[in-house]
Amino acid sequence: MDTALKALIFDVDGTLAETERDGHRPAFNAAFAEYGLDWHWDECLYGELLAVTGGKERMLHYAEHLDPQLLDDPHFPELVRTLHRAKTAHYVRIVEQGGLPLRPGVAELIDEARAAGIRLAIATTTSPENVNALLRTSLGPDSRDWFEVIGAGDVVPAKKPAPDIYQWVLDRLQLPASACLAIEDSDNGLRAALGAGLRCLITRNGYTADQDFSGAWRAVDQLADVSLKNISVHLDRL
Ligand code: XBP
Ligand code: MG
């Protein structure tokens, strides 16, 4: 099997930047306040809610467990969509205010890959508007074009830990999984990548440090701890 590295496929949330605690969480809370809902997700509760990927799915899960009478309201599905639209607008505003810098080593790894002709892609559960805002503000206005394929949000109905988003990206890259490396921060992301047959490099963060990453190709505390040369040499030996 040809295992030479041809593409890196990046997760976004928690991998490129600490978007969950400092971006999505306050954006959800701002949307709840805007629509008069007495929900507030503190840092600790939000860490638990991250078990469910996808913003709409996360709100539905929260309502099911803590406020189930809301589900009897025929307007609830529309409320979730409205809240999610508002949350996305708040998130983009937070990003544009410069509140979400890239994690250490991310920009350098992307630069190294581009210089080496390694193709780049994204496989994320979050909405495309959020990805575009983060790339634009952190890597520059043209950086979206550096990524040949961006799989985001609802393009596949089953979100991570289902492998569908990675399969969707691989189909469009027209590469076998063996030629790519997924870069993730969470157990849900790892399961999605492994399910698609990919090798996966984990960059842990505050919310995911204690998760089980057995099955990962390698797990580090930040991408500054790896270099593309090092990745390629070791992957090619597998
Ligand atoms: C990311 C997520 C996302 C965001 C919210 O998971 O779970 O749902 O928290 O984004 P991963 P939206 O990093 O594993 O892709 O509100 O836009 O859905
Ligand atoms: Mg993630």
PDB file of C-alpha atoms and ligand atoms in Angstrom:
ATOM      1  CA  MET A   1       0.000   0.000   0.000  1.00  0.00           C
ATOM      2  CA  ASP A   2       1.277   3.483  -0.886  1.00  0.00           C
ATOM      3  CA  THR A   3       1.340   5.401   2.387  1.00  0.00           C
ATOM      4  CA  ALA A   4       3.311   8.445   1.189  1.00  0.00           C
ATOM      5  CA  LEU A   5       1.677  11.571   2.560  1.00  0.00           C
ATOM      6  CA  LYS A   6      -0.231  13.565  -0.066  1.00  0.00           C
ATOM      7  CA  ALA A   7      -2.743  15.537   1.990  1.00  0.00           C
ATOM      8  CA  LEU A   8      -3.451  16.857   5.465  1.00  0.00           C
ATOM      9  CA  ILE A   9      -7.101  17.018   6.500  1.00  0.00           C
ATOM     10  CA  PHE A  10      -7.663  19.437   9.382  1.00  0.00           C
ATOM     11  CA  ASP A  11     -10.463  19.540  11.897  1.00  0.00           C
ATOM     12  CA  VAL A  12     -11.263  23.132  12.904  1.00  0.00           C
ATOM     13  CA  ASP A  13     -12.770  23.457  16.383  1.00  0.00           C
ATOM     14  CA  GLY A  14     -10.218  22.824  19.106  1.00  0.00           C
ATOM     15  CA  THR A  15      -7.600  21.909  16.490  1.00  0.00           C
ATOM     16  CA  LEU A  16      -6.880  25.146  14.621  1.00  0.00           C
ATOM     17  CA  ALA A  17      -7.952  27.378  17.541  1.00  0.00           C
ATOM     18  CA  GLU A  18      -9.611  27.160  20.964  1.00  0.00           C
ATOM     19  CA  THR A  19     -12.935  27.914  19.351  1.00  0.00           C
ATOM     20  CA  GLU A  20     -15.122  25.893  21.670  1.00  0.00           C
ATOM     21  CA  ARG A  21     -14.557  27.580  25.045  1.00  0.00           C
ATOM     22  CA  ASP A  22     -13.912  31.108  23.772  1.00  0.00           C
ATOM     23  CA  GLY A  23     -15.970  31.212  20.568  1.00  0.00           C
ATOM     24  CA  HIS A  24     -18.875  28.783  20.263  1.00  0.00           C
ATOM     25  CA  ARG A  25     -19.748  28.773  23.983  1.00  0.00           C
ATOM     26  CA  PRO A  26     -20.115  32.571  24.368  1.00  0.00           C
ATOM     27  CA  ALA A  27     -21.880  32.701  20.992  1.00  0.00           C
ATOM     28  CA  PHE A  28     -24.475  30.165  22.173  1.00  0.00           C
ATOM     29  CA  ASN A  29     -24.961  32.133  25.405  1.00  0.00           C
ATOM     30  CA  ALA A  30     -25.387  35.394  23.485  1.00  0.00           C
ATOM     31  CA  ALA A  31     -28.029  33.752  21.256  1.00  0.00           C
ATOM     32  CA  PHE A  32     -29.888  32.361  24.286  1.00  0.00           C
ATOM     33  CA  ALA A  33     -29.943  35.827  25.880  1.00  0.00           C
ATOM     34  CA  GLU A  34     -31.011  37.453  22.620  1.00  0.00           C
ATOM     35  CA  TYR A  35     -34.074  35.201  22.427  1.00  0.00           C
ATOM     36  CA  GLY A  36     -34.930  35.421  26.143  1.00  0.00           C
ATOM     37  CA  LEU A  37     -34.030  31.822  26.989  1.00  0.00           C
ATOM     38  CA  ASP A  38     -32.719  31.350  30.528  1.00  0.00           C
ATOM     39  CA  TRP A  39     -30.017  28.902  29.424  1.00  0.00           C
ATOM     40  CA  HIS A  40     -26.377  29.581  30.242  1.00  0.00           C
ATOM     41  CA  TRP A  41     -23.585  27.168  29.361  1.00  0.00           C
ATOM     42  CA  ASP A  42     -20.605  27.633  31.663  1.00  0.00           C
ATOM     43  CA  GLU A  43     -17.167  26.259  30.782  1.00  0.00           C
ATOM     44  CA  CYS A  44     -17.647  23.048  32.734  1.00  0.00           C
ATOM     45  CA  LEU A  45     -21.150  22.231  31.441  1.00  0.00           C
ATOM     46  CA  TYR A  46     -20.036  23.063  27.907  1.00  0.00           C
ATOM     47  CA  GLY A  47     -17.217  20.516  28.215  1.00  0.00           C
ATOM     48  CA  GLU A  48     -19.859  17.851  28.858  1.00  0.00           C
ATOM     49  CA  LEU A  49     -22.077  19.073  26.029  1.00  0.00           C
ATOM     50  CA  LEU A  50     -19.183  18.703  23.582  1.00  0.00           C
ATOM     51  CA  ALA A  51     -19.924  14.975  23.592  1.00  0.00           C
ATOM     52  CA  VAL A  52     -22.614  15.926  21.053  1.00  0.00           C
ATOM     53  CA  THR A  53     -21.144  17.502  17.913  1.00  0.00           C
ATOM     54  CA  GLY A  54     -23.014  20.137  15.920  1.00  0.00           C
ATOM     55  CA  GLY A  55     -24.620  23.237  17.372  1.00  0.00           C
ATOM     56  CA  LYS A  56     -28.241  22.388  16.537  1.00  0.00           C
ATOM     57  CA  GLU A  57     -27.743  18.822  17.750  1.00  0.00           C
ATOM     58  CA  ARG A  58     -26.128  20.105  20.968  1.00  0.00           C
ATOM     59  CA  MET A  59     -29.087  22.406  21.740  1.00  0.00           C
ATOM     60  CA  LEU A  60     -31.558  19.607  21.060  1.00  0.00           C
ATOM     61  CA  HIS A  61     -29.615  17.278  23.339  1.00  0.00           C
ATOM     62  CA  TYR A  62     -29.577  19.897  26.114  1.00  0.00           C
ATOM     63  CA  ALA A  63     -33.315  20.486  25.818  1.00  0.00           C
ATOM     64  CA  GLU A  64     -34.039  16.741  25.852  1.00  0.00           C
ATOM     65  CA  HIS A  65     -32.140  16.278  29.097  1.00  0.00           C
ATOM     66  CA  LEU A  66     -32.748  19.474  31.041  1.00  0.00           C
ATOM     67  CA  ASP A  67     -35.821  21.206  29.686  1.00  0.00           C
ATOM     68  CA  PRO A  68     -37.855  18.374  28.050  1.00  0.00           C
ATOM     69  CA  GLN A  69     -41.179  20.234  28.098  1.00  0.00           C
ATOM     70  CA  LEU A  70     -39.732  22.499  25.399  1.00  0.00           C
ATOM     71  CA  LEU A  71     -39.834  19.568  22.976  1.00  0.00           C
ATOM     72  CA  ASP A  72     -43.649  19.490  23.179  1.00  0.00           C
ATOM     73  CA  ASP A  73     -43.775  22.968  21.713  1.00  0.00           C
ATOM     74  CA  PRO A  74     -44.459  22.635  17.948  1.00  0.00           C
ATOM     75  CA  HIS A  75     -42.346  25.768  17.398  1.00  0.00           C
ATOM     76  CA  PHE A  76     -39.272  24.249  19.050  1.00  0.00           C
ATOM     77  CA  PRO A  77     -37.536  23.006  15.850  1.00  0.00           C
ATOM     78  CA  GLU A  78     -37.889  26.504  14.360  1.00  0.00           C
ATOM     79  CA  LEU A  79     -36.568  28.029  17.593  1.00  0.00           C
ATOM     80  CA  VAL A  80     -33.466  25.814  17.347  1.00  0.00           C
ATOM     81  CA  ARG A  81     -32.859  26.952  13.775  1.00  0.00           C
ATOM     82  CA  THR A  82     -33.351  30.602  14.787  1.00  0.00           C
ATOM     83  CA  LEU A  83     -31.026  30.262  17.768  1.00  0.00           C
ATOM     84  CA  HIS A  84     -28.417  28.596  15.581  1.00  0.00           C
ATOM     85  CA  ARG A  85     -28.529  31.369  12.987  1.00  0.00           C
ATOM     86  CA  ALA A  86     -28.114  33.946  15.778  1.00  0.00           C
ATOM     87  CA  LYS A  87     -25.317  31.912  17.344  1.00  0.00           C
ATOM     88  CA  THR A  88     -23.458  31.753  14.019  1.00  0.00           C
ATOM     89  CA  ALA A  89     -23.681  35.551  13.673  1.00  0.00           C
ATOM     90  CA  HIS A  90     -22.353  36.015  17.230  1.00  0.00           C
ATOM     91  CA  TYR A  91     -19.543  33.531  16.564  1.00  0.00           C
ATOM     92  CA  VAL A  92     -18.470  35.306  13.371  1.00  0.00           C
ATOM     93  CA  ARG A  93     -18.479  38.628  15.257  1.00  0.00           C
ATOM     94  CA  ILE A  94     -16.262  37.151  18.008  1.00  0.00           C
ATOM     95  CA  VAL A  95     -13.852  35.807  15.391  1.00  0.00           C
ATOM     96  CA  GLU A  96     -13.781  39.108  13.514  1.00  0.00           C
ATOM     97  CA  GLN A  97     -12.985  40.929  16.752  1.00  0.00           C
ATOM     98  CA  GLY A  98      -9.802  38.867  16.848  1.00  0.00           C
ATOM     99  CA  GLY A  99     -10.841  36.770  19.812  1.00  0.00           C
ATOM    100  CA  LEU A 100      -9.642  33.412  18.476  1.00  0.00           C
ATOM    101  CA  PRO A 101      -5.951  33.160  17.604  1.00  0.00           C
ATOM    102  CA  LEU A 102      -4.589  30.002  15.998  1.00  0.00           C
ATOM    103  CA  ARG A 103      -3.056  27.439  18.345  1.00  0.00           C
ATOM    104  CA  PRO A 104       0.773  27.232  18.428  1.00  0.00           C
ATOM    105  CA  GLY A 105       2.289  25.529  15.403  1.00  0.00           C
ATOM    106  CA  VAL A 106      -0.847  25.558  13.229  1.00  0.00           C
ATOM    107  CA  ALA A 107       0.219  28.322  10.831  1.00  0.00           C
ATOM    108  CA  GLU A 108       3.737  26.869  10.601  1.00  0.00           C
ATOM    109  CA  LEU A 109       2.476  23.372   9.730  1.00  0.00           C
ATOM    110  CA  ILE A 110       0.157  24.775   7.070  1.00  0.00           C
ATOM    111  CA  ASP A 111       3.039  26.823   5.615  1.00  0.00           C
ATOM    112  CA  GLU A 112       5.316  23.782   5.592  1.00  0.00           C
ATOM    113  CA  ALA A 113       2.682  21.682   3.848  1.00  0.00           C
ATOM    114  CA  ARG A 114       2.050  24.302   1.187  1.00  0.00           C
ATOM    115  CA  ALA A 115       5.785  24.669   0.543  1.00  0.00           C
ATOM    116  CA  ALA A 116       6.130  20.883   0.195  1.00  0.00           C
ATOM    117  CA  GLY A 117       3.174  20.520  -2.188  1.00  0.00           C
ATOM    118  CA  ILE A 118       1.093  18.597   0.343  1.00  0.00           C
ATOM    119  CA  ARG A 119      -2.589  19.161  -0.389  1.00  0.00           C
ATOM    120  CA  LEU A 120      -4.829  20.677   2.310  1.00  0.00           C
ATOM    121  CA  ALA A 121      -8.428  20.005   3.245  1.00  0.00           C
ATOM    122  CA  ILE A 122     -10.843  20.555   6.113  1.00  0.00           C
ATOM    123  CA  ALA A 123     -13.329  18.149   7.678  1.00  0.00           C
ATOM    124  CA  THR A 124     -15.413  19.802  10.377  1.00  0.00           C
ATOM    125  CA  THR A 125     -18.761  19.658  12.043  1.00  0.00           C
ATOM    126  CA  THR A 126     -19.096  23.400  12.315  1.00  0.00           C
ATOM    127  CA  SER A 127     -20.858  25.674   9.827  1.00  0.00           C
ATOM    128  CA  PRO A 128     -19.074  26.933   6.679  1.00  0.00           C
ATOM    129  CA  GLU A 129     -19.517  30.608   7.706  1.00  0.00           C
ATOM    130  CA  ASN A 130     -17.537  29.877  10.877  1.00  0.00           C
ATOM    131  CA  VAL A 131     -14.718  28.186   8.976  1.00  0.00           C
ATOM    132  CA  ASN A 132     -14.484  31.034   6.483  1.00  0.00           C
ATOM    133  CA  ALA A 133     -14.377  33.666   9.240  1.00  0.00           C
ATOM    134  CA  LEU A 134     -11.639  31.845  11.144  1.00  0.00           C
ATOM    135  CA  LEU A 135      -9.465  31.276   8.056  1.00  0.00           C
ATOM    136  CA  ARG A 136      -9.935  34.848   6.820  1.00  0.00           C
ATOM    137  CA  THR A 137      -9.046  36.484  10.135  1.00  0.00           C
ATOM    138  CA  SER A 138      -6.238  34.156  11.183  1.00  0.00           C
ATOM    139  CA  LEU A 139      -4.489  33.156   7.942  1.00  0.00           C
ATOM    140  CA  GLY A 140      -5.470  36.005   5.613  1.00  0.00           C
ATOM    141  CA  PRO A 141      -8.163  36.789   3.039  1.00  0.00           C
ATOM    142  CA  ASP A 142      -6.902  34.303   0.407  1.00  0.00           C
ATOM    143  CA  SER A 143      -6.329  31.397   2.759  1.00  0.00           C
ATOM    144  CA  ARG A 144      -9.633  29.686   2.013  1.00  0.00           C
ATOM    145  CA  ASP A 145      -8.214  28.885  -1.425  1.00  0.00           C
ATOM    146  CA  TRP A 146      -5.286  27.009   0.130  1.00  0.00           C
ATOM    147  CA  PHE A 147      -7.772  24.300   1.118  1.00  0.00           C
ATOM    148  CA  GLU A 148      -8.810  22.259  -1.909  1.00  0.00           C
ATOM    149  CA  VAL A 149     -11.797  20.725  -0.168  1.00  0.00           C
ATOM    150  CA  ILE A 150     -13.766  22.087   2.775  1.00  0.00           C
ATOM    151  CA  GLY A 151     -16.275  19.674   4.250  1.00  0.00           C
ATOM    152  CA  ALA A 152     -18.328  21.570   6.836  1.00  0.00           C
ATOM    153  CA  GLY A 153     -21.633  21.592   8.689  1.00  0.00           C
ATOM    154  CA  ASP A 154     -24.659  19.911   7.183  1.00  0.00           C
ATOM    155  CA  VAL A 155     -23.075  18.640   3.922  1.00  0.00           C
ATOM    156  CA  VAL A 156     -23.397  15.192   5.482  1.00  0.00           C
ATOM    157  CA  PRO A 157     -26.359  14.441   7.742  1.00  0.00           C
ATOM    158  CA  ALA A 158     -24.429  12.258  10.219  1.00  0.00           C
ATOM    159  CA  LYS A 159     -21.864  14.367  12.069  1.00  0.00           C
ATOM    160  CA  LYS A 160     -18.711  13.162  13.848  1.00  0.00           C
ATOM    161  CA  PRO A 161     -18.077  10.617  15.341  1.00  0.00           C
ATOM    162  CA  ALA A 162     -19.617   9.237  12.125  1.00  0.00           C
ATOM    163  CA  PRO A 163     -16.910   8.950   9.444  1.00  0.00           C
ATOM    164  CA  ASP A 164     -19.130  10.523   6.757  1.00  0.00           C
ATOM    165  CA  ILE A 165     -17.491  13.962   6.654  1.00  0.00           C
ATOM    166  CA  TYR A 166     -14.042  12.408   6.155  1.00  0.00           C
ATOM    167  CA  GLN A 167     -15.403  10.100   3.482  1.00  0.00           C
ATOM    168  CA  TRP A 168     -16.995  13.125   1.783  1.00  0.00           C
ATOM    169  CA  VAL A 169     -13.661  14.958   1.795  1.00  0.00           C
ATOM    170  CA  LEU A 170     -11.669  11.919   0.590  1.00  0.00           C
ATOM    171  CA  ASP A 171     -14.098  11.423  -2.306  1.00  0.00           C
ATOM    172  CA  ARG A 172     -13.560  15.003  -3.416  1.00  0.00           C
ATOM    173  CA  LEU A 173      -9.775  14.872  -2.979  1.00  0.00           C
ATOM    174  CA  GLN A 174      -9.860  11.631  -4.971  1.00  0.00           C
ATOM    175  CA  LEU A 175      -7.241  10.190  -2.654  1.00  0.00           C
ATOM    176  CA  PRO A 176      -7.209   6.953  -0.685  1.00  0.00           C
ATOM    177  CA  ALA A 177      -7.245   7.303   3.090  1.00  0.00           C
ATOM    178  CA  SER A 178      -3.748   5.811   3.163  1.00  0.00           C
ATOM    179  CA  ALA A 179      -2.350   8.934   1.461  1.00  0.00           C
ATOM    180  CA  CYS A 180      -3.779  11.358   4.021  1.00  0.00           C
ATOM    181  CA  LEU A 181      -3.385  12.316   7.654  1.00  0.00           C
ATOM    182  CA  ALA A 182      -6.292  13.671   9.699  1.00  0.00           C
ATOM    183  CA  ILE A 183      -5.506  16.206  12.423  1.00  0.00           C
ATOM    184  CA  GLU A 184      -7.998  16.264  15.286  1.00  0.00           C
ATOM    185  CA  ASP A 185      -8.356  17.342  18.908  1.00  0.00           C
ATOM    186  CA  SER A 186     -11.101  15.085  20.282  1.00  0.00           C
ATOM    187  CA  ASP A 187     -12.212  11.496  20.715  1.00  0.00           C
ATOM    188  CA  ASN A 188     -15.235  12.155  18.494  1.00  0.00           C
ATOM    189  CA  GLY A 189     -12.937  13.453  15.773  1.00  0.00           C
ATOM    190  CA  LEU A 190     -10.568  10.509  16.178  1.00  0.00           C
ATOM    191  CA  ARG A 191     -13.425   8.030  15.823  1.00  0.00           C
ATOM    192  CA  ALA A 192     -14.614   9.792  12.663  1.00  0.00           C
ATOM    193  CA  ALA A 193     -11.138   9.715  11.124  1.00  0.00           C
ATOM    194  CA  LEU A 194     -10.477   6.086  12.052  1.00  0.00           C
ATOM    195  CA  GLY A 195     -13.898   5.126  10.729  1.00  0.00           C
ATOM    196  CA  ALA A 196     -12.866   6.493   7.345  1.00  0.00           C
ATOM    197  CA  GLY A 197      -9.633   4.479   7.455  1.00  0.00           C
ATOM    198  CA  LEU A 198      -7.400   7.491   8.110  1.00  0.00           C
ATOM    199  CA  ARG A 199      -4.376   7.812  10.300  1.00  0.00           C
ATOM    200  CA  CYS A 200      -4.921  10.579  12.836  1.00  0.00           C
ATOM    201  CA  LEU A 201      -2.629  12.991  14.639  1.00  0.00           C
ATOM    202  CA  ILE A 202      -4.199  14.344  17.836  1.00  0.00           C
ATOM    203  CA  THR A 203      -3.474  17.787  19.251  1.00  0.00           C
ATOM    204  CA  ARG A 204      -4.974  17.744  22.738  1.00  0.00           C
ATOM    205  CA  ASN A 205      -6.595  20.781  24.325  1.00  0.00           C
ATOM    206  CA  GLY A 206      -8.048  21.713  27.704  1.00  0.00           C
ATOM    207  CA  TYR A 207     -11.353  19.996  27.035  1.00  0.00           C
ATOM    208  CA  THR A 208      -9.895  16.836  25.503  1.00  0.00           C
ATOM    209  CA  ALA A 209      -6.652  16.231  27.429  1.00  0.00           C
ATOM    210  CA  ASP A 210      -8.090  13.255  29.352  1.00  0.00           C
ATOM    211  CA  GLN A 211      -9.867  11.567  26.462  1.00  0.00           C
ATOM    212  CA  ASP A 212      -8.855   8.159  25.158  1.00  0.00           C
ATOM    213  CA  PHE A 213      -6.671   8.560  22.099  1.00  0.00           C
ATOM    214  CA  SER A 214      -5.595   4.964  21.693  1.00  0.00           C
ATOM    215  CA  GLY A 215      -5.789   4.295  17.989  1.00  0.00           C
ATOM    216  CA  ALA A 216      -4.315   7.681  17.125  1.00  0.00           C
ATOM    217  CA  TRP A 217      -1.155   7.662  15.047  1.00  0.00           C
ATOM    218  CA  ARG A 218       0.316  10.087  17.575  1.00  0.00           C
ATOM    219  CA  ALA A 219      -0.996  12.513  20.224  1.00  0.00           C
ATOM    220  CA  VAL A 220       0.732  15.795  21.112  1.00  0.00           C
ATOM    221  CA  ASP A 221      -0.139  18.823  23.266  1.00  0.00           C
ATOM    222  CA  GLN A 222       0.205  21.256  20.383  1.00  0.00           C
ATOM    223  CA  LEU A 223       1.123  21.134  16.707  1.00  0.00           C
ATOM    224  CA  ALA A 224       4.264  23.135  17.497  1.00  0.00           C
ATOM    225  CA  ASP A 225       5.558  19.775  18.794  1.00  0.00           C
ATOM    226  CA  VAL A 226       5.595  18.251  15.291  1.00  0.00           C
ATOM    227  CA  SER A 227       7.045  19.196  11.921  1.00  0.00           C
ATOM    228  CA  LEU A 228       5.931  18.098   8.490  1.00  0.00           C
ATOM    229  CA  LYS A 229       9.314  16.480   7.839  1.00  0.00           C
ATOM    230  CA  ASN A 230       8.980  14.448  10.998  1.00  0.00           C
ATOM    231  CA  ILE A 231       5.398  13.447  10.157  1.00  0.00           C
ATOM    232  CA  SER A 232       6.293  12.376   6.618  1.00  0.00           C
ATOM    233  CA  VAL A 233       9.336  10.345   7.647  1.00  0.00           C
ATOM    234  CA  HIS A 234       7.417   8.399  10.262  1.00  0.00           C
ATOM    235  CA  LEU A 235       4.236   7.933   8.262  1.00  0.00           C
ATOM    236  CA  ASP A 236       6.096   6.626   5.268  1.00  0.00           C
ATOM    237  CA  ARG A 237       7.629   3.908   7.433  1.00  0.00           C
ATOM    238  CA  LEU A 238       4.234   2.538   8.449  1.00  0.00           C
TER     239      LEU A 238
HETATM  240  C1  XBP B   1     -17.128  20.790  16.405  1.00  0.00           C
HETATM  241  C2  XBP B   1     -18.459  20.989  16.929  1.00  0.00           C
HETATM  242  C3  XBP B   1     -19.220  22.123  16.420  1.00  0.00           C
HETATM  243  C4  XBP B   1     -19.234  23.404  17.147  1.00  0.00           C
HETATM  244  C5  XBP B   1     -20.473  24.186  16.813  1.00  0.00           C
HETATM  245  O1  XBP B   1     -16.774  19.421  16.401  1.00  0.00           O
HETATM  246  O2  XBP B   1     -18.965  20.213  17.683  1.00  0.00           O
HETATM  247  O3  XBP B   1     -20.521  21.661  16.446  1.00  0.00           O
HETATM  248  O4  XBP B   1     -19.183  23.183  18.554  1.00  0.00           O
HETATM  249  O5  XBP B   1     -20.592  24.469  15.477  1.00  0.00           O
HETATM  250  P1  XBP B   1     -15.484  18.936  15.583  1.00  0.00           P
HETATM  251  P2  XBP B   1     -22.030  24.805  14.818  1.00  0.00           P
HETATM  252  O6  XBP B   1     -14.344  19.812  15.999  1.00  0.00           O
HETATM  253  O7  XBP B   1     -15.271  17.514  16.034  1.00  0.00           O
HETATM  254  O8  XBP B   1     -15.800  19.048  14.120  1.00  0.00           O
HETATM  255  O9  XBP B   1     -22.819  25.538  15.849  1.00  0.00           O
HETATM  256  O10 XBP B   1     -21.721  25.656  13.614  1.00  0.00           O
HETATM  257  O11 XBP B   1     -22.689  23.502  14.458  1.00  0.00           O
HETATM  258 MG    MG B   2     -12.519  19.423  17.068  1.00  0.00          MG
END
